[in-house]
Each structure stands twice: as C-alpha cells, then as structure tokens.
GROMACS .gro file of C-alpha atoms in nm:
model
  350
    1MET     CA    1   0.041  -0.036   0.048
    2LYS     CA    2   0.204   0.269   0.119
    3ALA     CA    3   0.438   0.118  -0.187
    4LYS     CA    4   0.166   0.258  -0.413
    5LEU     CA    5   0.076   0.556  -0.209
    6VAL     CA    6   0.458   0.691  -0.361
    7ALA     CA    7   0.351   0.547  -0.706
    8SER     CA    8   0.135   0.755  -0.687
    9THR     CA    9   0.193   1.059  -0.550
   10MET     CA   10   0.522   1.056  -0.775
   11LEU     CA   11   0.299   0.992  -1.078
   12ALA     CA   12   0.084   1.298  -0.924
   13ALA     CA   13   0.399   1.559  -0.955
   14SER     CA   14   0.511   1.466  -1.238
   15LEU     CA   15   0.192   1.503  -1.433
   16LEU     CA   16   0.175   1.872  -1.216
   17ALA     CA   17   0.427   1.964  -1.358
   18ALA     CA   18   0.373   1.841  -1.683
   19ASN     CA   19   0.052   2.013  -1.748
   20ILE     CA   20   0.260   2.321  -1.586
   21ALA     CA   21   0.567   2.398  -1.663
   22GLU     CA   22   0.468   2.490  -2.112
   23ALA     CA   23   0.547   2.827  -2.240
   24CYS     CA   24   0.593   2.979  -2.558
   25THR     CA   25   0.543   2.882  -2.936
   26ARG     CA   26   0.720   2.841  -3.206
   27VAL     CA   27   0.648   2.853  -3.606
   28VAL     CA   28   0.789   2.839  -3.940
   29TYR     CA   29   0.534   2.972  -4.217
   30HIS     CA   30   0.589   2.768  -4.571
   31GLY     CA   31   0.460   3.024  -4.917
   32PRO     CA   32   0.494   2.992  -5.279
   33ASP     CA   33   0.920   3.116  -5.438
   34GLY     CA   34   1.139   3.011  -5.151
   35ARG     CA   35   0.886   3.272  -4.884
   36TYR     CA   36   0.959   3.148  -4.540
   37LEU     CA   37   0.856   3.339  -4.253
   38THR     CA   38   1.000   3.186  -3.904
   39GLY     CA   39   0.679   3.317  -3.594
   40ARG     CA   40   0.692   3.294  -3.246
   41SER     CA   41   0.587   3.392  -2.902
   42MET     CA   42   0.777   3.422  -2.527
   43ASP     CA   43   0.648   3.392  -2.244
   44TRP     CA   44   0.756   3.441  -1.883
   45ARG     CA   45   0.631   3.515  -1.597
   46ASP     CA   46   0.811   3.828  -1.431
   47LYS     CA   47   0.867   4.111  -1.578
   48MET     CA   48   1.177   4.087  -1.810
   49ILE     CA   49   1.446   4.331  -1.988
   50SER     CA   50   1.454   4.208  -2.350
   51ASN     CA   51   1.568   4.502  -2.662
   52LEU     CA   52   1.710   4.454  -2.993
   53TRP     CA   53   2.087   4.424  -3.071
   54VAL     CA   54   2.263   4.370  -3.367
   55LEU     CA   55   2.580   4.201  -3.384
   56PRO     CA   56   2.767   4.294  -3.703
   57ARG     CA   57   3.085   4.014  -3.750
   58GLY     CA   58   3.414   3.934  -3.706
   59MET     CA   59   3.283   3.957  -3.268
   60GLN     CA   60   3.543   3.670  -3.094
   61ARG     CA   61   3.355   3.439  -2.873
   62ASN     CA   62   3.371   3.291  -2.545
   63GLY     CA   63   3.138   2.969  -2.417
   64ALA     CA   64   3.099   3.179  -2.103
   65ALA     CA   65   3.194   2.825  -1.946
   66GLY     CA   66   3.493   2.795  -1.727
   67PRO     CA   67   3.792   2.676  -1.901
   68ASN     CA   68   3.665   2.451  -2.105
   69SER     CA   69   3.481   2.726  -2.334
   70ALA     CA   70   3.470   2.716  -2.669
   71GLN     CA   71   3.578   3.010  -2.888
   72TRP     CA   72   3.523   3.119  -3.235
   73SER     CA   73   3.472   3.423  -3.445
   74SER     CA   74   3.070   3.518  -3.599
   75ARG     CA   75   3.146   3.471  -3.953
   76TYR     CA   76   2.780   3.658  -4.030
   77GLY     CA   77   2.618   3.986  -3.873
   78SER     CA   78   2.293   3.899  -3.691
   79VAL     CA   79   2.037   4.063  -3.514
   80ILE     CA   80   1.862   3.972  -3.145
   81VAL     CA   81   1.624   3.950  -2.891
   82SER     CA   82   1.823   4.013  -2.522
   83GLY     CA   83   1.695   3.840  -2.292
   84TYR     CA   84   1.792   3.994  -1.954
   85ASP     CA   85   2.056   4.191  -2.127
   86ILE     CA   86   2.275   3.855  -2.085
   87SER     CA   87   2.165   3.642  -2.310
   88THR     CA   88   2.025   3.543  -2.648
   89THR     CA   89   1.686   3.413  -2.721
   90ASP     CA   90   1.616   3.467  -3.012
   91GLY     CA   91   1.706   3.615  -3.298
   92MET     CA   92   1.776   3.610  -3.788
   93ASN     CA   93   2.120   3.703  -3.892
   94GLU     CA   94   2.317   3.755  -4.194
   95ALA     CA   95   2.173   3.442  -4.396
   96GLY     CA   96   1.814   3.416  -4.274
   97LEU     CA   97   1.884   3.152  -4.040
   98VAL     CA   98   1.751   3.217  -3.707
   99ALA     CA   99   1.693   3.025  -3.406
  100ASN     CA  100   1.528   3.098  -3.111
  101MET     CA  101   1.544   2.958  -2.762
  102LEU     CA  102   1.224   2.743  -2.497
  103TRP     CA  103   1.227   2.640  -2.249
  104LEU     CA  104   1.181   2.261  -2.195
  105VAL     CA  105   1.179   2.182  -1.843
  106ASN     CA  106   1.374   1.765  -1.948
  107ALA     CA  107   1.623   1.880  -2.022
  108GLN     CA  108   1.930   1.719  -1.880
  109TYR     CA  109   2.326   1.839  -1.939
  110PRO     CA  110   2.594   1.660  -1.917
  111GLU     CA  111   2.816   1.695  -1.686
  112ASP     CA  112   3.237   1.844  -1.763
  113ASP     CA  113   3.379   1.620  -1.917
  114GLY     CA  114   3.711   1.711  -1.854
  115LYS     CA  115   3.838   1.797  -2.191
  116THR     CA  116   3.437   1.830  -2.447
  117PRO     CA  117   3.477   2.219  -2.537
  118ARG     CA  118   3.133   2.372  -2.307
  119ILE     CA  119   2.931   2.678  -2.381
  120SER     CA  120   2.659   2.839  -2.167
  121LEU     CA  121   2.325   2.799  -2.264
  122SER     CA  122   2.321   3.200  -2.298
  123ILE     CA  123   2.531   3.224  -2.569
  124TRP     CA  124   2.371   2.847  -2.755
  125ALA     CA  125   2.198   3.003  -2.963
  126GLN     CA  126   2.422   3.270  -3.111
  127TYR     CA  127   2.714   2.998  -3.130
  128PHE     CA  128   2.513   2.922  -3.459
  129LEU     CA  129   2.395   3.279  -3.596
  130ASP     CA  130   2.719   3.354  -3.550
  131GLN     CA  131   2.866   3.071  -3.782
  132PHE     CA  132   2.627   2.921  -4.013
  133ALA     CA  133   2.339   2.976  -4.363
  134THR     CA  134   2.166   2.705  -4.310
  135VAL     CA  135   2.025   2.416  -4.068
  136ALA     CA  136   2.202   2.115  -4.289
  137GLU     CA  137   2.509   2.262  -4.198
  138ALA     CA  138   2.469   2.332  -3.794
  139VAL     CA  139   2.316   1.967  -3.784
  140GLU     CA  140   2.597   1.845  -3.925
  141HIS     CA  141   2.869   2.078  -3.698
  142ALA     CA  142   2.606   2.009  -3.417
  143ARG     CA  143   2.670   1.644  -3.528
  144THR     CA  144   3.007   1.584  -3.581
  145THR     CA  145   3.165   1.885  -3.287
  146PRO     CA  146   3.196   1.743  -2.972
  147LEU     CA  147   3.039   2.095  -2.797
  148HIS     CA  148   2.829   2.037  -2.415
  149PRO     CA  149   2.564   2.283  -2.284
  150ALA     CA  150   2.615   2.423  -1.962
  151THR     CA  151   2.332   2.620  -1.724
  152GLY     CA  152   2.304   2.893  -1.466
  153GLU     CA  153   2.061   3.074  -1.200
  154VAL     CA  154   1.769   3.100  -1.385
  155PRO     CA  155   1.798   3.565  -1.314
  156GLY     CA  156   1.626   3.678  -0.989
  157GLN     CA  157   1.490   3.296  -0.934
  158PRO     CA  158   1.808   3.173  -0.738
  159GLY     CA  159   1.768   2.808  -0.711
  160LYS     CA  160   1.577   2.767  -0.960
  161LEU     CA  161   1.820   2.599  -1.328
  162THR     CA  162   1.748   2.721  -1.733
  163THR     CA  163   1.613   2.422  -1.907
  164LEU     CA  164   1.578   2.521  -2.262
  165HIS     CA  165   1.538   2.372  -2.656
  166LEU     CA  166   1.668   2.509  -2.955
  167SER     CA  167   1.527   2.544  -3.305
  168LEU     CA  168   1.673   2.626  -3.612
  169SER     CA  169   1.485   2.761  -3.939
  170ASP     CA  170   1.574   2.887  -4.288
  171ALA     CA  171   1.538   3.064  -4.612
  172THR     CA  172   1.555   2.683  -4.789
  173GLY     CA  173   1.249   2.602  -4.551
  174ASP     CA  174   1.411   2.366  -4.347
  175SER     CA  175   1.431   2.355  -4.048
  176ALA     CA  176   1.567   2.173  -3.647
  177ILE     CA  177   1.526   2.102  -3.320
  178PHE     CA  178   1.827   1.980  -3.059
  179GLU     CA  179   1.768   1.958  -2.733
  180TRP     CA  180   2.002   1.751  -2.451
  181ILE     CA  181   1.846   1.499  -2.226
  182ASP     CA  182   1.921   1.238  -2.067
  183GLY     CA  183   2.294   1.393  -2.180
  184ARG     CA  184   2.235   1.345  -2.526
  185LEU     CA  185   2.149   1.546  -2.766
  186ASP     CA  186   1.846   1.469  -2.938
  187ILE     CA  187   1.846   1.629  -3.361
  188HIS     CA  188   1.548   1.641  -3.451
  189HIS     CA  189   1.619   1.715  -3.872
  190SER     CA  190   1.296   1.804  -4.175
  191ARG     CA  191   1.091   2.076  -4.326
  192ASP     CA  192   0.844   1.909  -4.182
  193TYR     CA  193   0.904   2.039  -3.802
  194GLN     CA  194   0.710   2.328  -3.866
  195VAL     CA  195   0.612   2.402  -3.429
  196MET     CA  196   0.741   2.339  -3.161
  197THR     CA  197   0.612   2.450  -2.863
  198ASN     CA  198   0.868   2.390  -2.483
  199GLU     CA  199   0.714   1.995  -2.338
  200PRO     CA  200   0.724   1.790  -2.426
  201ARG     CA  201   0.999   1.733  -2.525
  202PHE     CA  202   0.992   1.701  -2.912
  203GLU     CA  203   0.967   1.265  -2.972
  204ASP     CA  204   0.648   1.305  -2.808
  205GLN     CA  205   0.490   1.621  -3.021
  206LEU     CA  206   0.517   1.418  -3.267
  207ALA     CA  207   0.267   1.191  -3.160
  208ILE     CA  208   0.065   1.497  -3.044
  209THR     CA  209   0.079   1.563  -3.413
  210ARG     CA  210   0.000   1.231  -3.530
  211TYR     CA  211  -0.305   1.186  -3.244
  212TRP     CA  212  -0.445   1.494  -3.365
  213GLY     CA  213  -0.310   1.507  -3.726
  214LYS     CA  214  -0.694   1.277  -3.764
  215ILE     CA  215  -0.887   1.472  -3.617
  216PRO     CA  216  -1.010   1.783  -3.858
  217GLY     CA  217  -0.878   2.160  -3.788
  218ASN     CA  218  -1.184   2.326  -3.834
  219VAL     CA  219  -1.397   2.124  -3.690
  220PHE     CA  220  -1.242   2.147  -3.378
  221LEU     CA  221  -0.954   2.234  -3.185
  222PRO     CA  222  -0.814   2.171  -2.813
  223GLY     CA  223  -0.816   2.544  -2.701
  224THR     CA  224  -0.566   2.558  -2.395
  225SER     CA  225  -0.268   2.747  -2.242
  226ARG     CA  226  -0.156   2.404  -2.234
  227ALA     CA  227   0.144   2.364  -2.449
  228GLU     CA  228   0.039   2.011  -2.624
  229ASP     CA  229  -0.283   2.234  -2.743
  230ARG     CA  230  -0.127   2.519  -2.840
  231PHE     CA  231   0.080   2.299  -3.082
  232ALA     CA  232  -0.232   2.097  -3.214
  233ARG     CA  233  -0.406   2.459  -3.283
  234ALA     CA  234  -0.058   2.542  -3.421
  235SER     CA  235   0.056   2.313  -3.635
  236PHE     CA  236  -0.261   2.320  -3.772
  237LEU     CA  237  -0.290   2.705  -3.869
  238ILE     CA  238   0.026   2.734  -3.994
  239ASN     CA  239  -0.100   2.506  -4.256
  240ALA     CA  240  -0.437   2.595  -4.301
  241ILE     CA  241  -0.359   3.020  -4.389
  242PRO     CA  242  -0.328   3.106  -4.726
  243LYS     CA  243  -0.014   3.100  -4.873
  244THR     CA  244   0.075   3.371  -5.063
  245ASP     CA  245   0.494   3.558  -5.142
  246ASP     CA  246   0.325   3.907  -5.070
  247THR     CA  247   0.547   3.989  -4.792
  248ARG     CA  248   0.277   4.163  -4.621
  249GLU     CA  249   0.057   3.900  -4.649
  250ALA     CA  250   0.264   3.636  -4.557
  251ALA     CA  251   0.366   3.864  -4.221
  252ALA     CA  252   0.041   3.915  -4.093
  253ALA     CA  253  -0.045   3.571  -4.123
  254VAL     CA  254   0.217   3.424  -3.943
  255PHE     CA  255   0.136   3.697  -3.600
  256SER     CA  256  -0.207   3.637  -3.710
  257VAL     CA  257  -0.172   3.171  -3.577
  258ILE     CA  258   0.142   3.291  -3.279
  259ARG     CA  259  -0.142   3.507  -3.180
  260ASN     CA  260  -0.409   3.231  -3.143
  261ALA     CA  261  -0.138   3.035  -2.958
  262SER     CA  262  -0.014   3.293  -2.720
  263ALA     CA  263  -0.086   3.385  -2.391
  264PRO     CA  264  -0.321   3.642  -2.248
  265TRP     CA  265  -0.244   3.854  -2.054
  266GLY     CA  266  -0.238   3.799  -1.680
  267ILE     CA  267  -0.208   3.430  -1.695
  268SER     CA  268   0.112   3.329  -1.489
  269ILE     CA  269   0.158   3.041  -1.207
  270ASP     CA  270   0.314   3.060  -0.907
  271ASN     CA  271   0.657   2.958  -0.885
  272GLN     CA  272   0.609   2.852  -1.311
  273PRO     CA  273   0.748   3.151  -1.492
  274ASN     CA  274   0.796   3.015  -1.723
  275LEU     CA  275   0.357   2.886  -1.754
  276SER     CA  276   0.264   3.282  -1.787
  277THR     CA  277   0.135   3.584  -2.025
  278THR     CA  278   0.302   3.654  -2.347
  279ARG     CA  279   0.536   4.029  -2.331
  280TRP     CA  280   0.611   4.004  -2.676
  281ARG     CA  281   0.663   3.816  -3.019
  282THR     CA  282   0.879   3.764  -3.340
  283VAL     CA  283   0.837   3.730  -3.747
  284ALA     CA  284   1.170   3.629  -3.907
  285ASP     CA  285   1.084   3.643  -4.286
  286HIS     CA  286   1.424   3.407  -4.446
  287LYS     CA  287   1.371   3.596  -4.817
  288ASP     CA  288   1.299   3.938  -4.761
  289LYS     CA  289   1.546   3.927  -4.421
  290LEU     CA  290   1.377   4.100  -4.175
  291TYR     CA  291   1.269   4.058  -3.838
  292TYR     CA  292   0.967   4.159  -3.739
  293PHE     CA  293   0.867   4.288  -3.381
  294GLU     CA  294   0.575   4.230  -3.173
  295SER     CA  295   0.545   4.434  -2.820
  296VAL     CA  296   0.201   4.360  -2.608
  297TYR     CA  297   0.251   4.657  -2.502
  298SER     CA  298   0.278   4.861  -2.830
  299PRO     CA  299  -0.029   4.940  -3.050
  300ASN     CA  300   0.329   4.889  -3.281
  301VAL     CA  301   0.426   4.643  -3.528
  302PHE     CA  302   0.820   4.727  -3.620
  303TRP     CA  303   1.069   4.577  -3.782
  304VAL     CA  304   1.422   4.605  -3.919
  305ASP     CA  305   1.538   4.550  -4.248
  306LEU     CA  306   1.931   4.292  -4.217
  307LYS     CA  307   1.979   4.478  -4.601
  308LYS     CA  308   2.006   4.758  -4.444
  309LEU     CA  309   2.199   4.718  -4.216
  310ASP     CA  310   2.616   4.776  -4.187
  311PHE     CA  311   2.729   4.392  -4.066
  312GLY     CA  312   3.059   4.457  -4.145
  313GLU     CA  313   3.424   4.391  -3.968
  314ALA     CA  314   3.465   4.694  -3.848
  315SER     CA  315   3.081   4.772  -3.774
  316GLU     CA  316   2.962   4.896  -3.418
  317VAL     CA  317   2.710   4.701  -3.157
  318ARG     CA  318   2.460   4.852  -3.215
  319LYS     CA  319   2.136   4.914  -2.980
  320LEU     CA  320   1.783   4.929  -2.994
  321ASP     CA  321   1.653   5.053  -2.552
  322LEU     CA  322   1.256   4.866  -2.588
  323GLY     CA  323   1.233   5.023  -2.286
  324PRO     CA  324   1.088   4.903  -1.877
  325ASP     CA  325   0.845   4.592  -2.050
  326GLN     CA  326   0.955   4.684  -2.357
  327ARG     CA  327   0.703   4.996  -2.337
  328HIS     CA  328   0.906   5.231  -2.600
  329ILE     CA  329   0.642   5.291  -2.885
  330PHE     CA  330   0.777   5.161  -3.228
  331SER     CA  331   0.648   5.187  -3.561
  332GLY     CA  332   0.762   5.126  -3.905
  333GLU     CA  333   1.085   4.990  -4.040
  334VAL     CA  334   1.392   5.060  -3.777
  335SER     CA  335   1.707   5.059  -3.871
  336GLY     CA  336   1.807   5.450  -3.835
  337ALA     CA  337   1.666   5.443  -3.432
  338PHE     CA  338   2.017   5.167  -3.366
  339VAL     CA  339   2.244   5.369  -3.166
  340ALA     CA  340   2.648   5.210  -3.081
  341ALA     CA  341   2.692   5.018  -2.762
  342GLU     CA  342   2.857   4.791  -2.574
  343PRO     CA  343   2.768   4.483  -2.562
  344PHE     CA  344   2.650   4.323  -2.313
  345ALA     CA  345   2.775   4.016  -2.159
  346PHE     CA  346   2.665   3.677  -2.178
  347GLU     CA  347   2.605   3.500  -1.866
  348PRO     CA  348   2.813   3.271  -1.741
  349ALA     CA  349   2.760   2.904  -1.637
  350GLU     CA  350   2.841   2.777  -1.354
   0.00000   0.00000   0.00000
C-alpha cells in the first residue's frame, strides 16, 4: 500500500509538472516562391528585460563556461533579442538563419568531463547564428563537433536552473530541433518540423501531431494554453492559412497564428514563471531578411530590414532600447534607430 501511495504521488507530481511547465510557441510558414517565415511568442511570468541588438561579423566569442569554454569568431552578423541583456533568446543572421530558444523542463545537460568544449546556454543560440547560413550546415557541425551546453540560474530565481531547447530554421524552409535529454543530444531535422512548443520533448510532440492529425482542425481544435494544445492548434493553423509570396500578407498570417497560440495577459502560476503571459512576439521573413517585433504593451508592430544594416567587422555593436517591459513605442522600419552600445556580457554558466 505504501509503495502504491509513493508511486501515485510521484506520478501525480510528474503529471503536474508536465501540465504546468509550459511557455512559448514557434512556427515556420512555408509559402510559395521561397517565402518562408518563422514566428515565436515569448511567455514569462516575471518582468523581463529584452532589447534588440545588432551584432557584427568578426566578434571574438567565448563559451562563458569556464576554462574549457569553446572559442570562435562570428562569420555572420545578426539581429537578436536579448534575455535580461545577458543572453540571446531569439534572432536572425544576415544569411537568413533563425534561432529560437524555448523552455524545456526535461532538459538535462552533461557533466563537465574536463575535455569536451563547453558553452553557456546564454550564448548557445548565438553560437549557431554566428557561424552558419543553413540548418543543414548547423546540424552537420553539431553531429560531428562535440560541444556540451552548461546551465546556470534563472535570473531572479535563486536555485532554479535554466533548462532550454533550441530550434533553427532557414531561408530554404529547413528546420531542426536541438534537445539535451538525459545528458545526450537529440537532433530532430526535417523541413516538416514546422511547430515547436516547450513541453513535452519533441519526440512526444510528434506523437501529438499524429493524434490530432486524424481530427479535422476546421471542426475541432483544443483551446487551452497547455503546450500540447498550443502545439495542435499551431500545427493545423500554420498550414491552413493562405499561402502567399506577398511579404506583408505572409507576415500578417504568421502573426495571426502565433497570437492564437499566445497566453492571455496576466495568466501565471505561482513558482512557474515559464507558464505565463505572452510578453513579446517575433516574426522573421527569411526571404526578404525582415525581422518583426511586437510587444504586448505596444500598439504597433515594427521591423528591422537586415539588408539596410552594416554587419562589417569595422562596424559597431548597436542597440535598440525597448525600455522597461518593452514599453517604448516604435513603428515601421527601425534599422536607423539603433545606436552604438557596448556589447552585453553573456551570463557565465555555473
């Protein structure tokens, strides 16, 4: 009886964790004539510092994970959204590669073995934006080049470790999901992998797709904010919306899907910052190199035209200050609004 009670308690706890440890959604739109866009929502309970940054080529990088940190130099410039100005959480490089970081409770990273190069999660997305033009290049590198991510504490949450997975998409419509499960890297690589949420791990998200794929989405779609339901809705909607090569119409369509998968303002669960209000959204147009940003506090969507930016090695790091809670108001194309700034320091891993 006692053993059954313990087992039941553990099962209930695991189910509770699975149900409440959710946040963020990412979708990839496949339009005609090479029109591919990636959209994502950022959901978080606590107030979050996020700004837009222009990072040029030729920056010397350190993995910020101790004496065995990876070293590299950026081959591509990028526009990124920072998390607390200590990490890259989202962005697109000048070749059209997009990286999105989302929470994953089940992530578990390998211990330091003293020989494999390491990298802080704060700079994991930037590692790929700096060095690769396509998903295929990034996947090949990840499969053949040992690299161990290392975690650290969530800002403002002493004792709580950051656990993330990473999605990549590119100008060919290709896609990949990188997850560390039980200390082992799982790579899911296919242009068919258009949708990703936080929970469960991607292998199980595919099972959700197989289940809901048997039910017509125009007849019934699950409506809660749970990750599994958001995954099902986004998977149907991203392919149900009209497919067009018109840049404005395509961006509007992707925003409509990612808003549908967003969490209403004020939604939160105590001690679960990763199931919460949507704070901002991005949409990246891989074809025209446009990077759209929408704060829930702003009446406007604005965008950066990467073609108008100087990413040369002699150029400066530049910042667009979005203000507390991303309350500053911007409109239209804002590449000229960035100002020179000292680059932020990526948070070291523990």
